[in-house]
Short mmCIF file of C-alpha atoms in Angstrom, two decimals:
data_model
loop_
_atom_site.label_atom_id
_atom_site.label_comp_id
_atom_site.label_asym_id
_atom_site.label_seq_id
_atom_site.Cartn_x
_atom_site.Cartn_y
_atom_site.Cartn_z
CA MET A 1 -0.13 0.12 -0.04
CA LYS A 2 0.98 3.53 -0.53
CA THR A 3 2.42 5.27 2.60
CA ILE A 4 2.01 8.84 3.30
CA ASP A 5 5.60 9.58 2.68
CA GLU A 6 5.00 8.60 -0.99
CA LEU A 7 1.99 10.82 -0.95
CA LEU A 8 4.05 13.74 0.29
CA ASP A 9 6.65 13.26 -2.19
CA GLU A 10 4.16 13.67 -4.90
CA GLY A 11 2.90 16.69 -3.49
CA VAL A 12 -0.44 17.63 -1.76
CA ALA A 13 -0.32 21.30 -1.76
CA GLY A 14 -3.88 22.75 -2.60
CA LYS A 15 -5.23 19.46 -2.61
CA ARG A 16 -8.49 18.31 -0.63
CA VAL A 17 -7.05 15.29 1.71
CA PHE A 18 -9.64 13.42 3.59
CA VAL A 19 -8.29 11.77 6.42
CA ARG A 20 -10.32 9.02 7.98
CA ALA A 21 -9.32 8.99 11.70
CA ASP A 22 -10.33 7.36 14.58
CA LEU A 23 -11.51 10.11 17.13
CA ASN A 24 -13.87 7.54 18.76
CA VAL A 25 -12.72 9.24 22.46
CA PRO A 26 -14.48 8.56 25.66
CA LEU A 27 -16.74 11.37 26.71
CA ASP A 28 -18.06 12.81 29.98
CA GLY A 29 -20.68 15.22 28.77
CA THR A 30 -18.60 17.45 26.41
CA THR A 31 -15.50 16.81 28.26
CA ILE A 32 -12.95 14.36 26.59
CA THR A 33 -11.58 11.84 29.35
CA ASP A 34 -8.66 10.55 27.12
CA ASP A 35 -7.47 11.90 24.47
CA GLY A 36 -5.17 9.19 23.50
CA ARG A 37 -6.67 8.51 19.84
CA ILE A 38 -6.35 12.32 19.05
CA ARG A 39 -2.91 12.28 19.38
CA ALA A 40 -2.20 9.07 17.70
CA VAL A 41 -3.45 10.75 14.33
CA LEU A 42 -2.11 14.19 15.01
CA PRO A 43 1.34 13.52 13.04
CA THR A 44 -0.41 12.57 9.96
CA VAL A 45 -2.84 15.49 10.07
CA ALA A 46 0.17 18.00 10.86
CA ARG A 47 2.43 16.63 8.19
CA LEU A 48 -0.59 16.97 5.51
CA ALA A 49 -1.49 20.65 6.75
CA GLU A 50 2.49 21.59 6.86
CA ALA A 51 2.78 20.46 3.14
CA GLY A 52 0.11 22.67 2.01
CA ALA A 53 -3.13 20.16 1.92
CA ARG A 54 -6.54 21.18 2.64
CA VAL A 55 -7.05 18.68 5.41
CA VAL A 56 -10.70 17.24 6.07
CA VAL A 57 -10.49 14.78 9.06
CA ALA A 58 -13.58 12.61 9.58
CA SER A 59 -14.32 9.77 12.48
CA HIS A 60 -17.09 8.10 14.04
CA LEU A 61 -17.88 8.37 17.60
CA GLY A 62 -20.00 5.86 19.82
CA ARG A 63 -22.99 4.09 18.00
CA PRO A 64 -25.56 6.80 16.96
CA LYS A 65 -28.46 5.14 15.26
CA GLY A 66 -27.63 6.44 11.75
CA ALA A 67 -29.04 10.17 12.49
CA PRO A 68 -27.82 13.13 14.17
CA ASP A 69 -27.22 12.72 18.15
CA PRO A 70 -25.73 15.71 20.20
CA ALA A 71 -24.41 13.15 22.58
CA PHE A 72 -22.25 11.75 19.96
CA SER A 73 -20.83 14.77 18.22
CA LEU A 74 -17.37 15.23 17.40
CA ALA A 75 -17.34 18.93 18.38
CA PRO A 76 -15.27 18.29 21.32
CA ALA A 77 -12.60 16.15 19.68
CA ALA A 78 -12.55 19.05 16.76
CA ALA A 79 -11.64 21.55 19.31
CA ARG A 80 -9.13 19.04 21.04
CA LEU A 81 -7.59 18.62 17.73
CA GLY A 82 -7.07 22.29 17.58
CA GLU A 83 -5.25 22.44 20.73
CA LEU A 84 -2.97 19.92 19.88
CA LEU A 85 -2.28 21.36 16.52
CA GLY A 86 -1.95 25.07 18.00
CA ALA A 87 -4.18 26.12 14.84
CA GLU A 88 -8.08 26.88 14.63
CA VAL A 89 -9.76 23.57 13.28
CA ALA A 90 -13.20 24.44 11.36
CA PHE A 91 -16.04 22.07 12.19
CA ALA A 92 -19.04 21.19 10.16
CA THR A 93 -22.16 20.57 11.68
CA ASP A 94 -23.10 17.71 9.02
CA THR A 95 -21.23 15.13 7.17
CA VAL A 96 -22.00 15.80 3.41
CA GLY A 97 -24.55 18.51 3.48
CA GLU A 98 -24.38 22.38 3.18
CA SER A 99 -22.04 22.86 6.23
CA ALA A 100 -19.76 20.36 5.43
CA ARG A 101 -19.58 21.42 1.59
CA SER A 102 -19.45 25.18 2.18
CA MET A 103 -16.73 24.71 4.87
CA VAL A 104 -14.64 22.42 2.44
CA ALA A 105 -15.12 24.75 -0.45
CA GLY A 106 -13.56 27.62 1.69
CA LEU A 107 -10.89 25.63 3.28
CA ALA A 108 -7.44 27.21 2.68
CA ASP A 109 -4.04 25.81 1.97
CA GLY A 110 -2.85 24.21 5.20
CA ARG A 111 -5.85 24.55 7.21
CA VAL A 112 -7.72 21.83 8.69
CA ALA A 113 -11.49 20.89 9.15
CA VAL A 114 -13.60 18.30 10.88
CA ILE A 115 -16.69 16.97 9.51
CA GLU A 116 -19.59 15.81 12.09
CA ASN A 117 -19.90 12.18 13.08
CA LEU A 118 -19.97 9.88 10.16
CA ARG A 119 -22.30 7.42 11.88
CA PHE A 120 -25.12 10.47 11.84
CA ASN A 121 -25.44 9.40 8.42
CA ALA A 122 -27.25 5.56 7.92
CA GLY A 123 -25.09 5.06 4.72
CA GLU A 124 -21.88 4.76 6.98
CA THR A 125 -22.48 1.71 8.51
CA SER A 126 -25.35 0.17 6.13
CA LYS A 127 -24.80 -3.53 5.20
CA ASP A 128 -26.44 -2.64 1.87
CA ASP A 129 -23.80 -2.04 -0.94
CA ALA A 130 -25.73 0.40 -2.63
CA GLU A 131 -26.99 2.71 0.21
CA ARG A 132 -23.16 2.58 1.45
CA GLY A 133 -21.88 3.33 -1.95
CA ALA A 134 -24.23 6.43 -2.36
CA PHE A 135 -22.80 7.71 0.84
CA ALA A 136 -19.31 7.28 -0.03
CA ASP A 137 -20.00 8.92 -3.43
CA GLN A 138 -20.74 11.96 -1.52
CA LEU A 139 -17.80 12.11 0.73
CA ALA A 140 -16.00 11.54 -2.41
CA GLU A 141 -17.06 15.14 -3.82
CA LEU A 142 -15.40 16.58 -0.30
CA ALA A 143 -11.82 15.37 -1.47
CA ASP A 144 -9.30 14.89 -4.13
CA VAL A 145 -7.24 12.40 -1.94
CA TYR A 146 -8.09 9.72 0.62
CA VAL A 147 -5.56 8.85 3.72
CA GLY A 148 -6.58 5.92 5.81
CA ASP A 149 -5.30 6.46 9.41
CA GLY A 150 -8.09 5.32 11.54
CA PHE A 151 -6.94 1.87 12.48
CA GLY A 152 -9.36 1.22 15.32
CA ALA A 153 -11.74 1.10 12.36
CA VAL A 154 -10.14 -0.76 9.61
CA HIS A 155 -12.08 -3.96 10.69
CA ARG A 156 -15.48 -2.27 9.56
CA LYS A 157 -16.79 -2.70 6.01
CA HIS A 158 -18.09 0.86 6.27
CA ALA A 159 -18.57 3.62 3.64
CA SER A 160 -15.77 5.63 5.01
CA VAL A 161 -13.33 2.95 5.55
CA TYR A 162 -14.02 0.51 2.55
CA ASP A 163 -15.76 1.99 -0.01
CA LEU A 164 -14.41 5.49 -0.26
CA PRO A 165 -10.80 4.56 -0.89
CA ALA A 166 -11.86 3.05 -4.05
CA ARG A 167 -13.09 6.05 -5.22
CA LEU A 168 -10.30 8.38 -4.64
CA PRO A 169 -6.34 7.90 -4.89
CA HIS A 170 -5.30 6.58 -1.65
CA ALA A 171 -2.52 6.11 0.84
CA ALA A 172 -2.15 4.71 4.59
CA GLY A 173 -1.56 7.18 7.08
CA GLY A 174 1.82 7.02 9.66
CA LEU A 175 -0.46 5.33 12.28
CA ILE A 176 -1.76 2.67 10.14
CA ALA A 177 1.74 1.98 8.82
CA THR A 178 3.04 1.73 12.46
CA GLU A 179 0.21 -0.47 13.57
CA VAL A 180 0.71 -2.89 10.89
CA GLY A 181 4.40 -3.04 11.42
CA VAL A 182 3.95 -3.86 14.95
CA LEU A 183 1.19 -6.38 14.70
CA LYS A 184 3.65 -8.11 11.87
CA LYS A 185 6.01 -8.34 14.88
CA LEU A 186 3.52 -10.25 16.78
CA THR A 187 2.46 -12.74 13.94
CA GLU A 188 5.57 -13.19 11.58
CA ASP A 189 9.09 -13.98 13.16
CA VAL A 190 8.03 -13.69 16.61
CA ALA A 191 10.98 -13.21 19.39
CA ARG A 192 10.46 -15.73 21.74
CA PRO A 193 9.43 -16.54 24.70
CA TYR A 194 6.13 -14.86 23.40
CA ALA A 195 3.70 -14.16 26.33
CA VAL A 196 0.07 -12.89 25.53
CA VAL A 197 -1.64 -11.60 28.51
CA LEU A 198 -5.75 -11.03 27.91
CA GLY A 199 -8.04 -9.38 30.38
CA GLY A 200 -11.32 -7.41 30.10
CA ALA A 201 -14.95 -8.73 30.68
CA LYS A 202 -16.15 -11.15 28.22
CA VAL A 203 -14.27 -14.29 27.15
CA SER A 204 -16.48 -14.51 23.89
CA ASP A 205 -14.74 -11.46 22.72
CA LYS A 206 -11.19 -13.12 22.63
CA LEU A 207 -12.00 -16.72 21.67
CA GLY A 208 -10.93 -16.02 18.11
CA VAL A 209 -7.40 -14.68 19.20
CA ILE A 210 -6.88 -17.37 21.51
CA ASP A 211 -7.70 -19.81 19.11
CA HIS A 212 -5.16 -18.39 16.70
CA LEU A 213 -2.66 -17.46 19.20
CA LEU A 214 -2.44 -21.12 20.61
CA GLU A 215 -0.23 -21.86 17.25
CA LYS A 216 2.14 -18.76 18.32
CA ALA A 217 2.27 -18.02 21.69
CA ASP A 218 4.56 -19.82 24.41
CA ARG A 219 2.40 -18.52 27.30
CA ILE A 220 -1.08 -17.00 27.57
CA LEU A 221 -2.07 -15.25 31.11
CA ILE A 222 -5.63 -14.49 32.11
CA GLY A 223 -7.21 -11.75 34.05
CA GLY A 224 -10.25 -9.54 34.22
CA GLY A 225 -13.81 -10.42 34.16
CA MET A 226 -13.36 -13.25 31.56
CA ALA A 227 -10.69 -15.22 34.06
CA TYR A 228 -13.88 -16.36 35.84
CA THR A 229 -15.25 -18.51 32.68
CA PHE A 230 -11.76 -20.13 32.84
CA LEU A 231 -11.91 -20.71 36.35
CA LYS A 232 -15.34 -22.08 36.29
CA ALA A 233 -14.13 -24.48 33.18
CA LYS A 234 -11.62 -25.49 36.03
CA GLY A 235 -14.63 -26.92 38.06
CA TYR A 236 -14.05 -23.65 40.74
CA GLU A 237 -16.98 -21.79 42.38
CA VAL A 238 -17.02 -18.27 41.05
CA GLY A 239 -19.73 -16.79 43.05
CA ILE A 240 -21.59 -14.00 41.38
CA SER A 241 -18.39 -13.05 39.54
CA LEU A 242 -18.70 -12.19 35.88
CA LEU A 243 -19.47 -15.43 33.86
CA GLN A 244 -20.49 -16.80 30.46
CA GLU A 245 -21.83 -20.12 31.41
CA ASP A 246 -22.43 -20.83 27.50
CA GLN A 247 -18.58 -20.45 26.93
CA VAL A 248 -17.42 -23.01 29.52
CA PRO A 249 -17.41 -25.86 27.16
CA ALA A 250 -15.32 -24.07 24.39
CA VAL A 251 -12.83 -22.59 27.35
CA GLN A 252 -12.41 -26.24 28.45
CA GLY A 253 -11.42 -27.01 24.78
CA TYR A 254 -8.89 -24.36 24.57
CA LEU A 255 -7.35 -25.52 27.83
CA LYS A 256 -6.88 -28.98 26.61
CA ARG A 257 -5.50 -27.71 23.25
CA ALA A 258 -3.19 -25.78 24.95
CA GLU A 259 -1.99 -28.50 27.25
CA GLU A 260 -1.39 -30.80 23.83
CA LEU A 261 0.61 -27.88 22.27
CA GLY A 262 2.75 -27.01 25.24
CA VAL A 263 1.36 -23.70 25.53
CA GLU A 264 1.35 -22.51 29.29
CA PHE A 265 -2.32 -21.32 30.27
CA VAL A 266 -1.72 -19.25 33.30
CA LEU A 267 -4.96 -18.57 35.50
CA PRO A 268 -5.13 -16.30 38.92
CA VAL A 269 -4.57 -18.22 42.00
CA ASP A 270 -6.20 -15.72 44.06
CA VAL A 271 -8.39 -12.65 43.59
CA LEU A 272 -10.27 -9.65 45.22
CA VAL A 273 -13.92 -10.30 46.30
CA ALA A 274 -16.63 -8.25 47.30
CA ARG A 275 -20.57 -8.50 47.65
CA GLU A 276 -21.09 -5.51 45.46
CA PHE A 277 -19.60 -4.07 42.56
CA PRO A 278 -17.62 -0.72 43.53
CA ASP A 279 -19.22 2.77 42.75
CA LEU A 280 -16.99 4.05 40.02
CA LYS A 281 -18.38 7.56 40.38
CA THR A 282 -18.01 8.15 44.08
CA LYS A 283 -14.90 5.89 44.39
CA ALA A 284 -16.03 4.97 47.89
CA PRO A 285 -13.95 2.55 49.60
CA ALA A 286 -14.96 -0.96 48.56
CA ASN A 287 -12.76 -2.82 51.15
CA PRO A 288 -12.48 -6.13 49.52
CA THR A 289 -10.95 -9.24 50.70
CA THR A 290 -8.27 -11.43 48.89
CA VAL A 291 -9.39 -14.95 48.54
CA ALA A 292 -7.78 -18.24 46.81
CA ALA A 293 -9.17 -18.47 43.45
CA ASP A 294 -10.73 -21.91 44.04
CA ALA A 295 -12.30 -20.45 47.35
CA ILE A 296 -14.55 -17.62 45.95
CA PRO A 297 -17.47 -17.20 48.35
CA ALA A 298 -20.74 -18.06 46.79
CA ASP A 299 -22.26 -14.65 47.53
CA GLN A 300 -18.96 -12.71 46.24
CA GLU A 301 -17.89 -11.50 43.22
CA GLY A 302 -14.24 -11.30 41.98
CA LEU A 303 -13.08 -7.88 40.66
CA ASP A 304 -9.25 -8.04 40.42
CA ILE A 305 -6.34 -10.45 40.53
CA GLY A 306 -4.61 -10.77 43.97
CA PRO A 307 -1.32 -10.01 45.23
CA GLU A 308 0.06 -13.74 44.64
CA THR A 309 -1.20 -13.66 41.12
CA ARG A 310 0.54 -10.36 40.33
CA LYS A 311 3.69 -11.73 41.54
CA LEU A 312 2.84 -15.03 39.42
CA TYR A 313 2.35 -13.15 36.07
CA ALA A 314 5.33 -10.84 37.03
CA SER A 315 7.71 -13.95 36.77
CA LYS A 316 5.81 -15.43 33.57
CA LEU A 317 6.75 -11.82 31.92
CA ALA A 318 10.19 -11.33 33.31
CA ASP A 319 11.87 -13.49 30.50
CA ALA A 320 9.83 -12.80 27.78
CA ALA A 321 11.17 -11.14 24.54
CA THR A 322 7.56 -10.48 23.29
CA VAL A 323 4.36 -9.43 25.01
CA PHE A 324 0.86 -8.47 23.70
CA TRP A 325 -1.56 -7.16 26.22
CA ASN A 326 -5.25 -6.47 25.80
CA GLY A 327 -7.62 -5.93 28.57
CA PRO A 328 -7.16 -4.75 32.19
CA MET A 329 -7.05 -7.27 35.33
CA GLY A 330 -9.63 -5.69 37.16
CA VAL A 331 -11.99 -2.74 37.67
CA PHE A 332 -9.11 -0.45 37.50
CA GLU A 333 -11.49 2.53 37.51
CA HIS A 334 -11.99 2.16 41.01
CA PRO A 335 -8.64 2.52 43.14
CA ASP A 336 -9.34 -0.43 45.44
CA TYR A 337 -9.38 -2.74 42.26
CA ALA A 338 -6.59 -1.15 40.15
CA GLY A 339 -3.64 -2.94 41.63
CA GLY A 340 -3.66 -5.77 39.34
CA THR A 341 -3.60 -3.72 36.29
CA ARG A 342 -0.92 -1.44 37.85
CA ALA A 343 1.10 -4.36 38.61
CA LEU A 344 0.75 -5.76 35.16
CA ALA A 345 1.79 -2.78 33.45
CA GLN A 346 4.67 -2.41 35.84
CA ALA A 347 5.77 -5.88 34.99
CA LEU A 348 5.79 -5.13 31.21
CA LEU A 349 7.93 -2.27 32.10
CA ASP A 350 10.09 -4.48 34.14
CA SER A 351 10.46 -7.20 31.52
CA PRO A 352 13.03 -6.93 28.85
CA ALA A 353 10.39 -7.53 26.19
CA PHE A 354 9.00 -5.81 23.17
CA SER A 355 5.74 -4.92 24.60
CA VAL A 356 2.36 -4.07 22.67
CA VAL A 357 -0.51 -2.68 24.77
CA GLY A 358 -3.47 -3.29 22.60
CA GLY A 359 -7.15 -2.17 23.24
CA GLY A 360 -8.80 0.89 24.33
CA ASP A 361 -9.42 0.00 27.86
CA SER A 362 -5.52 -1.30 28.16
CA ALA A 363 -4.31 1.88 26.66
CA ALA A 364 -6.56 4.07 28.78
CA ALA A 365 -5.24 2.09 32.00
CA VAL A 366 -2.08 3.05 31.30
CA ARG A 367 -2.71 6.70 30.79
CA ILE A 368 -4.98 6.69 33.84
CA LEU A 369 -2.73 5.01 36.26
CA GLY A 370 0.05 7.54 35.19
CA PHE A 371 2.56 5.49 33.16
CA ASP A 372 4.64 6.90 30.84
CA GLU A 373 3.11 5.80 27.20
CA ASN A 374 6.50 5.89 25.51
CA ALA A 375 8.16 3.63 27.87
CA PHE A 376 6.36 0.85 26.44
CA GLY A 377 7.05 -0.73 23.03
CA HIS A 378 3.86 0.38 21.43
CA ILE A 379 0.54 1.49 22.76
CA SER A 380 -2.19 0.32 19.89
CA THR A 381 -5.06 2.37 18.90
CA GLY A 382 -6.61 -0.89 17.58
CA GLY A 383 -9.14 -2.62 19.93
CA GLY A 384 -11.20 -4.98 18.02
CA ALA A 385 -9.10 -4.29 14.71
CA SER A 386 -5.77 -5.64 16.53
CA LEU A 387 -7.64 -8.70 17.80
CA GLU A 388 -8.91 -9.62 14.29
CA TYR A 389 -5.45 -8.94 12.67
CA LEU A 390 -4.37 -11.38 15.05
CA GLU A 391 -6.84 -13.81 14.52
CA GLY A 392 -5.58 -14.05 10.81
CA LYS A 393 -8.64 -12.23 9.60
CA THR A 394 -8.94 -9.85 6.33
CA LEU A 395 -9.44 -6.32 7.60
CA PRO A 396 -11.51 -4.41 4.80
CA GLY A 397 -9.92 -1.02 5.54
CA LEU A 398 -6.58 -2.54 5.18
CA ALA A 399 -7.63 -4.34 2.05
CA ALA A 400 -9.08 -1.15 0.61
CA LEU A 401 -5.79 0.77 1.02
CA GLU A 402 -3.80 -2.12 -0.90
CA ASP A 403 -2.82 -0.91 -4.61
#
């Protein structure tokens, strides 16, 4: 695929360059609580503007129902992009309507504009090729060149990700090029030992990547809410912990297959439990207790990995050469249950491994818990896209950027 370096060598001065970014940032009302995804696309936007392009940035945010919804407006993201660029960023209040058309028409060389949430138009996510294509046709009228740089969306067959590149000269932005390069280090000629750490809420979200990585990883460490389905699969009582009962047979199959392949599956040996889920707004003390992983009381819920598990996991990462981490170890948003995720992040920093932190929650945890992002090998913006790549799937947005 053509890179942004090649595109800039050809010259973009005076051209309208459509940048499909991922500005899907978490919001508290209109306040951005983590601007990591905006910072990730900043270099691409800045380089294009400095080269004299008329930059039109587009993204989705949240899951509106194909119609305008003020709760999902990209206005806060546009304002933050302007702050980071140190230059005014224009904002269109629609996607392909009069506001977007007039704003792009009046955009000067080297200036940047953001159009409203692409998912305010039903054509963006439509499964009907004709409807999606019609929206892509309208978007194409706003630009001369397409740059794909929203890696977090490349696993979606959406109009701005899949159909639009076919209608314009196109190139991959710096973020996508970096993400693909890093993910290849996790799938091709991997430096070993290779450890994979998986957390988060649902085991069903990770079965595909577990299936694929069983052929590649040397050890897999499990934490977060999904750990309780694994503990249940071992025959343990998990109380009122998060559990996907229907996934227990699949998990038992993966544990058996891992044993056959010689892949080490590492599960929690102790957990922090409480009778109630913590209040994440007030952060009121939760007063958890620590119990062995096979002794969770029937009326309590596991909410973080315990201190012995933290030591165990650190030991399993200490000699690793490559680590991929996706998903927090517990309810890190509450201080009483942040210890497991903090310990895991610190273990990555203490390890000599090339470490890749993937997934929105993991990346957010790194920032919220005060770690230096640059200390890790790579902080991915991919989330679901990263997982699907590691599953060996073809990602529509990457396929669309191939020449």
